[in-house]
């Protein structure tokens, strides 16, 4: 039995030749130990302390029971230099160096005779910084991470933290030129890096399903303040980079318990004037089981996205602001996502050659989508099964965007109509009556709707192609020419382009003029053929049909006499038939139709003339004679 034992002034070194064969891991001096009422069998009180040369002070006091190795003690560690763990980090991640970090704790440690251990107290890690040796950039670090109420146990196992505060988080996520993520690559050993097969880009990444966690973990509240995260994609040309800073917020209820849901609410700034917000709940240890998270970005400068627009869209971005409202809902590995995309004052720049770019007239799609205020507002739903080995969220989003753009550029008027509730009314044609160049009222109503849509889409211009049908237009033009000729022959004064109206076949003057015109143009014989009464009739030439008709008249004395204007109508029909129409007349009519549309659209309450273009006229076999309308983006 010894009443008091006291030792001091000792020093030692701790080595681990498996990770550092050329020197000690840690040097310790000023070791001091004291015990009271020590007999080697009964519980006794003790105090201990030491100084770590690399940095740090450790002290402990309490009671030890040698019969079962049970301990109840108070422990204090102040500013222990975590750099002493570098050899272990180098073994796991040879390209990383832990340049700084100070570990501190004060709490109560106990061990039962059966081997169960617990520790309760405050814990902090300050000034942590891990850098990449190859770039000398910070991969991960923070100013301070601390909790006043950590509880750690073994037998039973568990880690519980009521409140954890993380200040000054700093991180870097970089996609390399060969499309590898720095966070993953940094923690690969040399052997892994050299022997790991390189999967094809489209090959599925194996995943491991976890049904539970063998070591229970719970963090009641994690708060973040003044964080900053750099993101860059070096696989693009030009390379892309952005920064999320002033990151702050809280994460509530991190737990490994089955079915537990973690509440997330984080905010930050993107580059200079953009904002980010993440809010919702998630199963933090199995996100595929349940996730309901919204990710919102506002006012993000789009010029920094030029690398992505060049690669996938084939254009640089000169200006624009992007806002995203992304809703991710996952239940039992089934994804149902809603993506709201708002782009303000987007201006595409020069074209970029890219084999991955979508082969679509993107400027037209942008012009259709952009409203009068220069805003594009899209809703883009996505869905999928996360257990499908072919599932990739990025390609699904891109496919949805491409499908939307394809529908727009292949049916631009239908897309425009859908934006303004016009449905099928906003078609790409204006139908004209045969021989006429003025727009029928129903088609004017269609143009009024189209005008309003174009007013809301100032980046669109309209190309008009006039058309003619040589058959139906020809009949109408020949009749008009014949009516004008008769009217002028009877002395009617007509304005250029004025319709003379129908021929007065009952007028003696019209009948005489028709006779005179036919004889003058085509000879007496042509007239005699149409008017058998003009010469004696040979009985033998009377057809059976004529004889039958005469017999019928004699038998029915009550029948009304023949139309007195029948001969005049017959003469007029023959004149119409013989009329000649120059091919230039058809083209002129088609051009008049196109011009009528443009004139209607550029009237006093219409749009500027520079938003319209008339294309060369074309022929058509369609009896409705539709003028064609095409949309294009303004230059």
Tab-separated table of C-alpha atoms in Angstrom, residues 2-419:
chain	number	residue	atom	x	y	z
A	2	UNK	CA	1.361	3.379	-1.063
A	3	UNK	CA	-0.279	6.540	0.105
A	4	UNK	CA	1.009	8.759	-2.763
A	5	UNK	CA	3.011	8.122	-5.928
A	6	UNK	CA	4.272	10.961	-8.131
A	7	UNK	CA	6.400	10.827	-11.308
A	8	UNK	CA	7.362	13.816	-13.492
A	9	UNK	CA	9.869	15.046	-16.065
A	10	UNK	CA	9.675	12.000	-18.274
A	11	UNK	CA	9.746	12.077	-22.075
A	12	UNK	CA	9.213	9.500	-24.810
A	13	UNK	CA	8.491	9.004	-28.500
A	14	UNK	CA	5.742	7.084	-30.262
A	15	UNK	CA	6.497	5.389	-33.584
A	16	UNK	CA	4.597	3.333	-36.140
A	17	UNK	CA	7.043	1.820	-38.583
A	18	UNK	CA	4.220	0.660	-40.882
A	19	UNK	CA	3.458	4.245	-41.862
A	20	UNK	CA	6.643	6.133	-40.909
A	21	UNK	CA	9.753	3.953	-40.809
A	22	UNK	CA	12.200	6.859	-40.727
A	23	UNK	CA	11.228	8.562	-37.490
A	24	UNK	CA	8.739	8.896	-34.634
A	25	UNK	CA	5.154	9.929	-35.150
A	26	UNK	CA	5.046	11.998	-32.016
A	27	UNK	CA	7.467	13.228	-29.349
A	28	UNK	CA	6.198	13.656	-25.801
A	29	UNK	CA	7.805	15.406	-22.861
A	30	UNK	CA	6.890	16.722	-19.438
A	31	UNK	CA	5.056	13.492	-18.667
A	32	UNK	CA	3.669	13.531	-15.136
A	33	UNK	CA	1.631	10.916	-13.264
A	34	UNK	CA	0.446	10.784	-9.667
A	35	UNK	CA	-1.702	8.324	-7.730
A	36	UNK	CA	-2.947	8.082	-4.135
A	37	UNK	CA	-3.811	5.156	-1.890
A	38	UNK	CA	-2.427	2.634	-4.373
A	39	UNK	CA	-2.238	-1.075	-3.468
A	40	UNK	CA	-2.607	-2.616	-6.942
A	41	UNK	CA	-5.965	-4.188	-6.086
A	42	UNK	CA	-8.321	-1.477	-4.904
A	43	UNK	CA	-9.658	1.514	-6.813
A	44	UNK	CA	-7.398	4.542	-6.588
A	45	UNK	CA	-7.364	8.155	-7.705
A	46	UNK	CA	-4.916	9.424	-10.323
A	47	UNK	CA	-3.810	12.484	-12.215
A	48	UNK	CA	-1.753	12.586	-15.432
A	49	UNK	CA	-0.528	15.053	-17.988
A	50	UNK	CA	1.895	15.492	-20.878
A	51	UNK	CA	3.066	17.886	-23.546
A	52	UNK	CA	3.231	16.963	-27.237
A	53	UNK	CA	6.272	18.512	-28.825
A	54	UNK	CA	4.510	18.866	-32.197
A	55	UNK	CA	1.792	20.786	-30.386
A	56	UNK	CA	-0.771	20.065	-27.697
A	57	UNK	CA	-1.402	19.565	-24.008
A	58	UNK	CA	-3.148	16.512	-22.523
A	59	UNK	CA	-4.326	15.994	-18.946
A	60	UNK	CA	-6.536	13.499	-17.155
A	61	UNK	CA	-7.758	12.845	-13.622
A	62	UNK	CA	-10.102	10.332	-12.102
A	63	UNK	CA	-10.406	6.916	-10.489
A	64	UNK	CA	-9.131	3.571	-11.735
A	65	UNK	CA	-10.195	0.098	-10.535
A	66	UNK	CA	-7.458	-2.416	-11.421
A	67	UNK	CA	-9.645	-5.420	-10.653
A	68	UNK	CA	-11.764	-4.870	-13.773
A	69	UNK	CA	-9.819	-2.118	-15.520
A	70	UNK	CA	-12.753	0.193	-14.879
A	71	UNK	CA	-12.119	3.918	-15.257
A	72	UNK	CA	-13.983	7.101	-14.447
A	73	UNK	CA	-12.039	10.184	-15.432
A	74	UNK	CA	-11.987	13.745	-16.691
A	75	UNK	CA	-9.944	14.346	-19.838
A	76	UNK	CA	-8.672	17.570	-21.350
A	77	UNK	CA	-6.871	17.922	-24.681
A	78	UNK	CA	-5.896	21.394	-25.791
A	79	UNK	CA	-4.768	22.300	-29.339
A	80	UNK	CA	-3.377	18.887	-30.304
A	81	UNK	CA	-1.659	19.257	-33.702
A	82	UNK	CA	-3.446	16.959	-36.124
A	83	UNK	CA	-0.437	17.084	-38.435
A	84	UNK	CA	0.868	14.091	-36.466
A	85	UNK	CA	-1.687	12.004	-38.360
A	86	UNK	CA	-0.171	12.927	-41.755
A	87	UNK	CA	1.592	9.556	-42.264
A	88	UNK	CA	-1.757	7.790	-42.006
A	89	UNK	CA	-3.344	10.271	-44.426
A	90	UNK	CA	-0.453	9.814	-46.875
A	91	UNK	CA	-0.978	6.080	-46.823
A	92	UNK	CA	-4.671	6.500	-47.705
A	93	UNK	CA	-4.308	9.540	-49.979
A	94	UNK	CA	-0.698	10.143	-51.138
A	95	UNK	CA	-1.499	13.449	-52.882
A	96	UNK	CA	-2.902	15.111	-49.743
A	97	UNK	CA	-1.200	16.949	-46.923
A	98	UNK	CA	-2.840	17.985	-43.684
A	99	UNK	CA	-1.008	21.255	-43.161
A	100	UNK	CA	-2.863	22.426	-40.074
A	101	UNK	CA	-5.535	21.491	-37.583
A	102	UNK	CA	-5.912	21.691	-33.819
A	103	UNK	CA	-7.970	19.189	-31.816
A	104	UNK	CA	-9.395	20.111	-28.415
A	105	UNK	CA	-11.794	18.416	-26.022
A	106	UNK	CA	-12.884	18.392	-22.407
A	107	UNK	CA	-15.090	15.683	-21.054
A	108	UNK	CA	-15.735	12.592	-18.998
A	109	UNK	CA	-14.471	9.155	-19.990
A	110	UNK	CA	-15.558	5.904	-18.397
A	111	UNK	CA	-14.902	2.218	-18.918
A	112	UNK	CA	-16.861	-0.497	-17.225
A	113	UNK	CA	-15.436	-3.755	-15.985
A	114	UNK	CA	-17.265	-5.496	-18.858
A	115	UNK	CA	-15.483	-3.366	-21.453
A	116	UNK	CA	-18.156	-0.833	-22.269
A	117	UNK	CA	-16.758	2.667	-22.892
A	118	UNK	CA	-18.313	6.120	-23.090
A	119	UNK	CA	-17.059	9.643	-23.587
A	120	UNK	CA	-19.120	12.788	-23.052
A	121	UNK	CA	-17.881	16.313	-23.514
A	122	UNK	CA	-17.126	19.199	-25.812
A	123	UNK	CA	-15.022	18.634	-28.936
A	124	UNK	CA	-13.530	21.073	-31.417
A	125	UNK	CA	-11.273	21.027	-34.463
A	126	UNK	CA	-9.884	24.429	-35.443
A	127	UNK	CA	-7.903	25.756	-38.407
A	128	UNK	CA	-8.154	22.537	-40.428
A	129	UNK	CA	-6.598	22.620	-43.881
A	130	UNK	CA	-5.953	19.743	-46.272
A	131	UNK	CA	-4.152	20.640	-49.496
A	132	UNK	CA	-3.443	18.835	-52.744
A	133	UNK	CA	0.283	18.344	-53.226
A	134	UNK	CA	0.012	18.621	-56.995
A	135	UNK	CA	-1.731	22.014	-57.010
A	136	UNK	CA	-1.046	23.392	-53.523
A	137	UNK	CA	-4.753	24.314	-53.428
A	138	UNK	CA	-6.994	23.676	-50.422
A	139	UNK	CA	-9.109	20.586	-50.949
A	140	UNK	CA	-11.014	20.865	-47.689
A	141	UNK	CA	-10.841	22.830	-44.485
A	142	UNK	CA	-12.627	25.081	-42.000
A	143	UNK	CA	-11.998	27.692	-39.360
A	144	UNK	CA	-13.798	25.924	-36.537
A	145	UNK	CA	-15.942	22.856	-35.975
A	146	UNK	CA	-17.130	22.358	-32.416
A	147	UNK	CA	-19.801	20.777	-30.269
A	148	UNK	CA	-20.450	21.142	-26.524
A	149	UNK	CA	-22.267	17.844	-26.187
A	150	UNK	CA	-20.634	14.895	-27.942
A	151	UNK	CA	-21.496	11.446	-26.614
A	152	UNK	CA	-19.522	8.479	-27.917
A	153	UNK	CA	-20.000	4.912	-26.790
A	154	UNK	CA	-18.884	1.369	-27.483
A	155	UNK	CA	-20.866	-1.575	-26.174
A	156	UNK	CA	-23.407	-0.234	-26.696
A	157	UNK	CA	-22.140	1.560	-29.810
A	158	UNK	CA	-23.251	5.020	-30.780
A	159	UNK	CA	-22.283	8.591	-31.578
A	160	UNK	CA	-24.624	11.399	-30.610
A	161	UNK	CA	-24.185	15.139	-30.994
A	162	UNK	CA	-26.955	17.524	-30.059
A	163	UNK	CA	-25.440	20.616	-31.675
A	164	UNK	CA	-22.511	20.899	-34.062
A	165	UNK	CA	-21.318	24.210	-35.471
A	166	UNK	CA	-19.120	24.507	-38.562
A	167	UNK	CA	-17.633	27.921	-39.366
A	168	UNK	CA	-15.587	28.971	-42.389
A	169	UNK	CA	-15.993	25.754	-44.377
A	170	UNK	CA	-13.770	25.722	-47.456
A	171	UNK	CA	-13.939	23.105	-50.189
A	172	UNK	CA	-13.077	22.506	-53.806
A	173	UNK	CA	-14.876	20.247	-56.286
A	174	UNK	CA	-12.990	19.915	-59.561
A	175	UNK	CA	-13.807	17.779	-62.585
A	176	UNK	CA	-10.497	17.095	-64.293
A	177	UNK	CA	-9.797	17.107	-68.016
A	178	UNK	CA	-10.308	13.324	-68.056
A	179	UNK	CA	-13.674	13.802	-66.253
A	180	UNK	CA	-12.650	12.611	-62.776
A	181	UNK	CA	-13.790	14.259	-59.542
A	182	UNK	CA	-10.957	15.530	-57.362
A	183	UNK	CA	-12.642	14.483	-54.092
A	184	UNK	CA	-12.758	10.871	-55.279
A	185	UNK	CA	-9.319	10.844	-56.854
A	186	UNK	CA	-7.674	12.453	-53.825
A	187	UNK	CA	-8.471	9.500	-51.565
A	188	UNK	CA	-7.178	6.821	-53.905
A	189	UNK	CA	-3.947	5.093	-53.058
A	190	UNK	CA	-1.144	4.879	-55.599
A	191	UNK	CA	-1.950	1.241	-56.274
A	192	UNK	CA	-5.608	2.048	-56.898
A	193	UNK	CA	-4.767	4.909	-59.234
A	194	UNK	CA	-2.412	2.795	-61.327
A	195	UNK	CA	-4.435	-0.429	-61.529
A	196	UNK	CA	-8.007	0.847	-61.621
A	197	UNK	CA	-9.684	0.135	-64.990
A	198	UNK	CA	-10.985	3.173	-66.810
A	199	UNK	CA	-14.704	2.651	-67.495
A	200	UNK	CA	-16.350	4.092	-70.562
A	201	UNK	CA	-18.178	7.326	-69.976
A	202	UNK	CA	-21.552	5.689	-70.470
A	203	UNK	CA	-20.809	2.640	-68.314
A	204	UNK	CA	-22.875	2.448	-65.128
A	205	UNK	CA	-21.095	3.130	-61.844
A	206	UNK	CA	-21.560	0.260	-59.385
A	207	UNK	CA	-23.416	1.216	-56.248
A	208	UNK	CA	-23.694	-0.490	-52.909
A	209	UNK	CA	-27.057	-0.706	-51.200
A	210	UNK	CA	-27.021	-0.404	-47.403
A	211	UNK	CA	-29.949	-1.656	-45.399
A	212	UNK	CA	-28.697	-0.171	-42.163
A	213	UNK	CA	-25.663	1.209	-40.367
A	214	UNK	CA	-23.868	-1.004	-37.869
A	215	UNK	CA	-22.693	2.016	-35.854
A	216	UNK	CA	-25.567	4.308	-34.863
A	217	UNK	CA	-24.998	8.007	-35.537
A	218	UNK	CA	-27.168	11.010	-34.716
A	219	UNK	CA	-26.468	14.737	-35.038
A	220	UNK	CA	-29.351	16.793	-33.740
A	221	UNK	CA	-28.375	20.092	-35.358
A	222	UNK	CA	-25.515	21.036	-37.659
A	223	UNK	CA	-25.170	24.744	-38.345
A	224	UNK	CA	-22.929	26.233	-41.030
A	225	UNK	CA	-21.691	29.778	-41.325
A	226	UNK	CA	-19.463	31.674	-43.751
A	227	UNK	CA	-18.656	28.704	-45.973
A	228	UNK	CA	-17.154	28.814	-49.439
A	229	UNK	CA	-17.066	26.137	-52.156
A	230	UNK	CA	-15.226	26.346	-55.478
A	231	UNK	CA	-16.461	24.308	-58.419
A	232	UNK	CA	-14.693	23.885	-61.758
A	233	UNK	CA	-15.062	21.650	-64.799
A	234	UNK	CA	-11.743	21.410	-66.630
A	235	UNK	CA	-13.069	18.877	-69.149
A	236	UNK	CA	-14.798	21.700	-71.036
A	237	UNK	CA	-13.334	24.139	-73.535
A	238	UNK	CA	-13.208	26.866	-72.425
A	239	UNK	CA	-12.990	25.610	-68.868
A	240	UNK	CA	-15.768	26.438	-66.406
A	241	UNK	CA	-15.562	27.649	-62.833
A	242	UNK	CA	-17.849	29.232	-60.249
A	243	UNK	CA	-17.847	29.942	-56.538
A	244	UNK	CA	-20.527	29.524	-53.849
A	245	UNK	CA	-19.627	31.696	-50.882
A	246	UNK	CA	-21.221	33.016	-47.690
A	247	UNK	CA	-22.684	29.516	-47.299
A	248	UNK	CA	-24.793	29.254	-44.161
A	249	UNK	CA	-27.756	27.364	-42.755
A	250	UNK	CA	-28.777	24.412	-40.631
A	251	UNK	CA	-29.158	20.660	-41.064
A	252	UNK	CA	-31.451	19.060	-38.504
A	253	UNK	CA	-31.743	15.397	-37.526
A	254	UNK	CA	-28.834	13.606	-39.212
A	255	UNK	CA	-29.419	10.003	-38.181
A	256	UNK	CA	-28.555	6.484	-39.259
A	257	UNK	CA	-31.842	5.152	-37.861
A	258	UNK	CA	-33.922	3.431	-40.567
A	259	UNK	CA	-36.438	5.830	-42.090
A	260	UNK	CA	-35.058	8.903	-40.303
A	261	UNK	CA	-35.414	12.165	-42.212
A	262	UNK	CA	-32.982	15.038	-42.109
A	263	UNK	CA	-34.196	18.620	-42.497
A	264	UNK	CA	-31.956	20.816	-44.658
A	265	UNK	CA	-31.940	24.590	-45.071
A	266	UNK	CA	-28.839	26.187	-46.607
A	267	UNK	CA	-28.241	29.552	-48.288
A	268	UNK	CA	-25.309	31.049	-50.120
A	269	UNK	CA	-24.164	33.473	-52.793
A	270	UNK	CA	-23.057	32.436	-56.266
A	271	UNK	CA	-20.217	34.455	-57.757
A	272	UNK	CA	-20.882	38.185	-57.308
A	273	UNK	CA	-24.654	38.685	-57.419
A	274	UNK	CA	-26.271	35.246	-57.538
A	275	UNK	CA	-27.907	33.343	-54.682
A	276	UNK	CA	-28.430	29.683	-53.841
A	277	UNK	CA	-30.858	27.944	-51.503
A	278	UNK	CA	-31.250	24.287	-50.586
A	279	UNK	CA	-34.280	23.295	-48.548
A	280	UNK	CA	-36.186	20.097	-47.761
A	281	UNK	CA	-35.721	16.738	-46.119
A	282	UNK	CA	-33.726	13.637	-46.924
A	283	UNK	CA	-32.812	10.254	-45.530
A	284	UNK	CA	-29.176	11.221	-44.996
A	285	UNK	CA	-27.892	7.638	-44.824
A	286	UNK	CA	-30.032	6.337	-47.702
A	287	UNK	CA	-31.132	9.176	-50.021
A	288	UNK	CA	-32.573	6.704	-52.534
A	289	UNK	CA	-35.106	5.600	-49.921
A	290	UNK	CA	-36.458	9.125	-49.430
A	291	UNK	CA	-35.535	12.592	-50.693
A	292	UNK	CA	-37.656	15.717	-50.992
A	293	UNK	CA	-35.282	18.586	-51.687
A	294	UNK	CA	-35.593	21.874	-53.538
A	295	UNK	CA	-32.475	23.512	-54.935
A	296	UNK	CA	-32.917	27.144	-55.973
A	297	UNK	CA	-30.390	29.337	-57.774
A	298	UNK	CA	-31.231	32.950	-58.600
A	299	UNK	CA	-29.550	35.626	-60.697
A	300	UNK	CA	-26.585	33.476	-61.727
A	301	UNK	CA	-24.443	35.142	-64.413
A	302	UNK	CA	-24.685	32.945	-67.507
A	303	UNK	CA	-21.481	34.049	-69.213
A	304	UNK	CA	-19.654	31.656	-66.887
A	305	UNK	CA	-21.774	28.846	-68.357
A	306	UNK	CA	-20.342	29.381	-71.856
A	307	UNK	CA	-18.278	26.161	-71.620
A	308	UNK	CA	-21.481	24.150	-71.189
A	309	UNK	CA	-23.458	26.075	-73.806
A	310	UNK	CA	-20.596	25.672	-76.265
A	311	UNK	CA	-20.266	21.946	-75.692
A	312	UNK	CA	-23.941	21.025	-75.673
A	313	UNK	CA	-25.670	23.866	-77.548
A	314	UNK	CA	-22.996	25.028	-79.962
A	315	UNK	CA	-23.044	28.717	-78.956
A	316	UNK	CA	-21.202	30.959	-76.544
A	317	UNK	CA	-23.242	33.097	-74.143
A	318	UNK	CA	-22.703	36.844	-74.379
A	319	UNK	CA	-25.062	37.754	-71.531
A	320	UNK	CA	-27.944	36.477	-69.428
A	321	UNK	CA	-29.059	35.645	-65.900
A	322	UNK	CA	-30.128	32.164	-64.821
A	323	UNK	CA	-32.521	31.133	-62.057
A	324	UNK	CA	-33.278	27.504	-61.272
A	325	UNK	CA	-35.917	25.960	-59.032
A	326	UNK	CA	-35.158	22.235	-58.948
A	327	UNK	CA	-37.463	19.873	-57.051
A	328	UNK	CA	-36.104	16.384	-56.353
A	329	UNK	CA	-38.553	13.836	-54.965
A	330	UNK	CA	-37.316	10.285	-54.470
A	331	UNK	CA	-39.194	7.446	-52.826
A	332	UNK	CA	-38.002	3.855	-52.944
A	333	UNK	CA	-35.502	4.772	-55.696
A	334	UNK	CA	-38.198	6.312	-57.917
A	335	UNK	CA	-37.356	9.858	-58.982
A	336	UNK	CA	-40.009	12.421	-59.825
A	337	UNK	CA	-38.420	15.793	-60.499
A	338	UNK	CA	-39.797	19.212	-61.377
A	339	UNK	CA	-37.337	21.703	-62.798
A	340	UNK	CA	-38.322	25.333	-63.273
A	341	UNK	CA	-35.819	27.252	-65.344
A	342	UNK	CA	-35.928	31.033	-65.772
A	343	UNK	CA	-33.429	32.757	-68.062
A	344	UNK	CA	-33.409	36.546	-68.210
A	345	UNK	CA	-32.073	38.575	-71.169
A	346	UNK	CA	-30.189	35.668	-72.712
A	347	UNK	CA	-28.022	36.661	-75.656
A	348	UNK	CA	-26.251	33.949	-77.601
A	349	UNK	CA	-22.813	34.728	-78.939
A	350	UNK	CA	-20.716	33.239	-81.684
A	351	UNK	CA	-21.139	29.670	-82.843
A	352	UNK	CA	-18.867	26.990	-81.372
A	353	UNK	CA	-17.868	23.797	-83.166
A	354	UNK	CA	-18.713	20.896	-80.888
A	355	UNK	CA	-19.461	17.269	-81.812
A	356	UNK	CA	-21.759	17.054	-78.768
A	357	UNK	CA	-23.863	20.105	-79.709
A	358	UNK	CA	-27.519	19.534	-80.507
A	359	UNK	CA	-28.219	19.932	-84.223
A	360	UNK	CA	-31.137	22.342	-83.920
A	361	UNK	CA	-31.770	26.016	-84.803
A	362	UNK	CA	-31.246	27.075	-81.214
A	363	UNK	CA	-31.647	30.796	-81.874
A	364	UNK	CA	-35.170	30.189	-83.203
A	365	UNK	CA	-36.098	28.173	-80.106
A	366	UNK	CA	-34.728	30.917	-77.843
A	367	UNK	CA	-36.659	33.580	-79.782
A	368	UNK	CA	-39.921	31.624	-79.386
A	369	UNK	CA	-39.379	31.035	-75.672
A	370	UNK	CA	-38.225	34.561	-74.800
A	371	UNK	CA	-41.100	36.885	-73.828
A	372	UNK	CA	-41.437	40.652	-74.325
A	373	UNK	CA	-39.346	41.266	-71.202
A	374	UNK	CA	-36.573	39.002	-72.444
A	375	UNK	CA	-37.440	36.178	-70.019
A	376	UNK	CA	-37.553	32.448	-70.781
A	377	UNK	CA	-39.711	30.513	-68.315
A	378	UNK	CA	-39.654	26.706	-68.595
A	379	UNK	CA	-41.123	23.828	-66.625
A	380	UNK	CA	-39.150	20.640	-67.198
A	381	UNK	CA	-40.412	17.472	-65.445
A	382	UNK	CA	-38.150	14.403	-65.247
A	383	UNK	CA	-38.566	10.898	-63.849
A	384	UNK	CA	-36.590	7.685	-63.577
A	385	UNK	CA	-35.582	4.659	-61.546
A	386	UNK	CA	-32.337	5.147	-59.633
A	387	UNK	CA	-31.845	1.372	-59.492
A	388	UNK	CA	-31.671	1.229	-63.271
A	389	UNK	CA	-27.962	0.816	-64.146
A	390	UNK	CA	-28.527	3.056	-67.188
A	391	UNK	CA	-29.911	5.880	-65.073
A	392	UNK	CA	-27.962	9.147	-65.278
A	393	UNK	CA	-29.582	12.339	-63.995
A	394	UNK	CA	-27.556	14.700	-66.177
A	395	UNK	CA	-28.383	12.955	-69.489
A	396	UNK	CA	-32.061	12.726	-68.476
A	397	UNK	CA	-32.224	16.490	-67.944
A	398	UNK	CA	-30.402	17.152	-71.217
A	399	UNK	CA	-32.686	14.740	-73.081
A	400	UNK	CA	-35.747	16.553	-71.699
A	401	UNK	CA	-34.309	19.895	-72.846
A	402	UNK	CA	-33.489	18.549	-76.313
A	403	UNK	CA	-36.972	17.050	-76.663
A	404	UNK	CA	-38.519	20.393	-75.740
A	405	UNK	CA	-36.342	22.310	-78.197
A	406	UNK	CA	-37.046	19.767	-80.939
A	407	UNK	CA	-40.803	20.187	-80.520
A	408	UNK	CA	-40.425	23.943	-80.657
A	409	UNK	CA	-38.295	24.176	-83.795
A	410	UNK	CA	-40.158	21.458	-85.715
A	411	UNK	CA	-43.588	22.956	-84.938
A	412	UNK	CA	-42.831	26.580	-84.053
A	413	UNK	CA	-46.373	27.885	-84.617
A	414	UNK	CA	-47.889	25.153	-82.481
A	415	UNK	CA	-45.367	25.990	-79.752
A	416	UNK	CA	-46.174	29.679	-80.073
A	417	UNK	CA	-49.884	28.931	-79.907
A	418	UNK	CA	-49.411	26.783	-76.828
A	419	UNK	CA	-47.580	29.613	-75.058
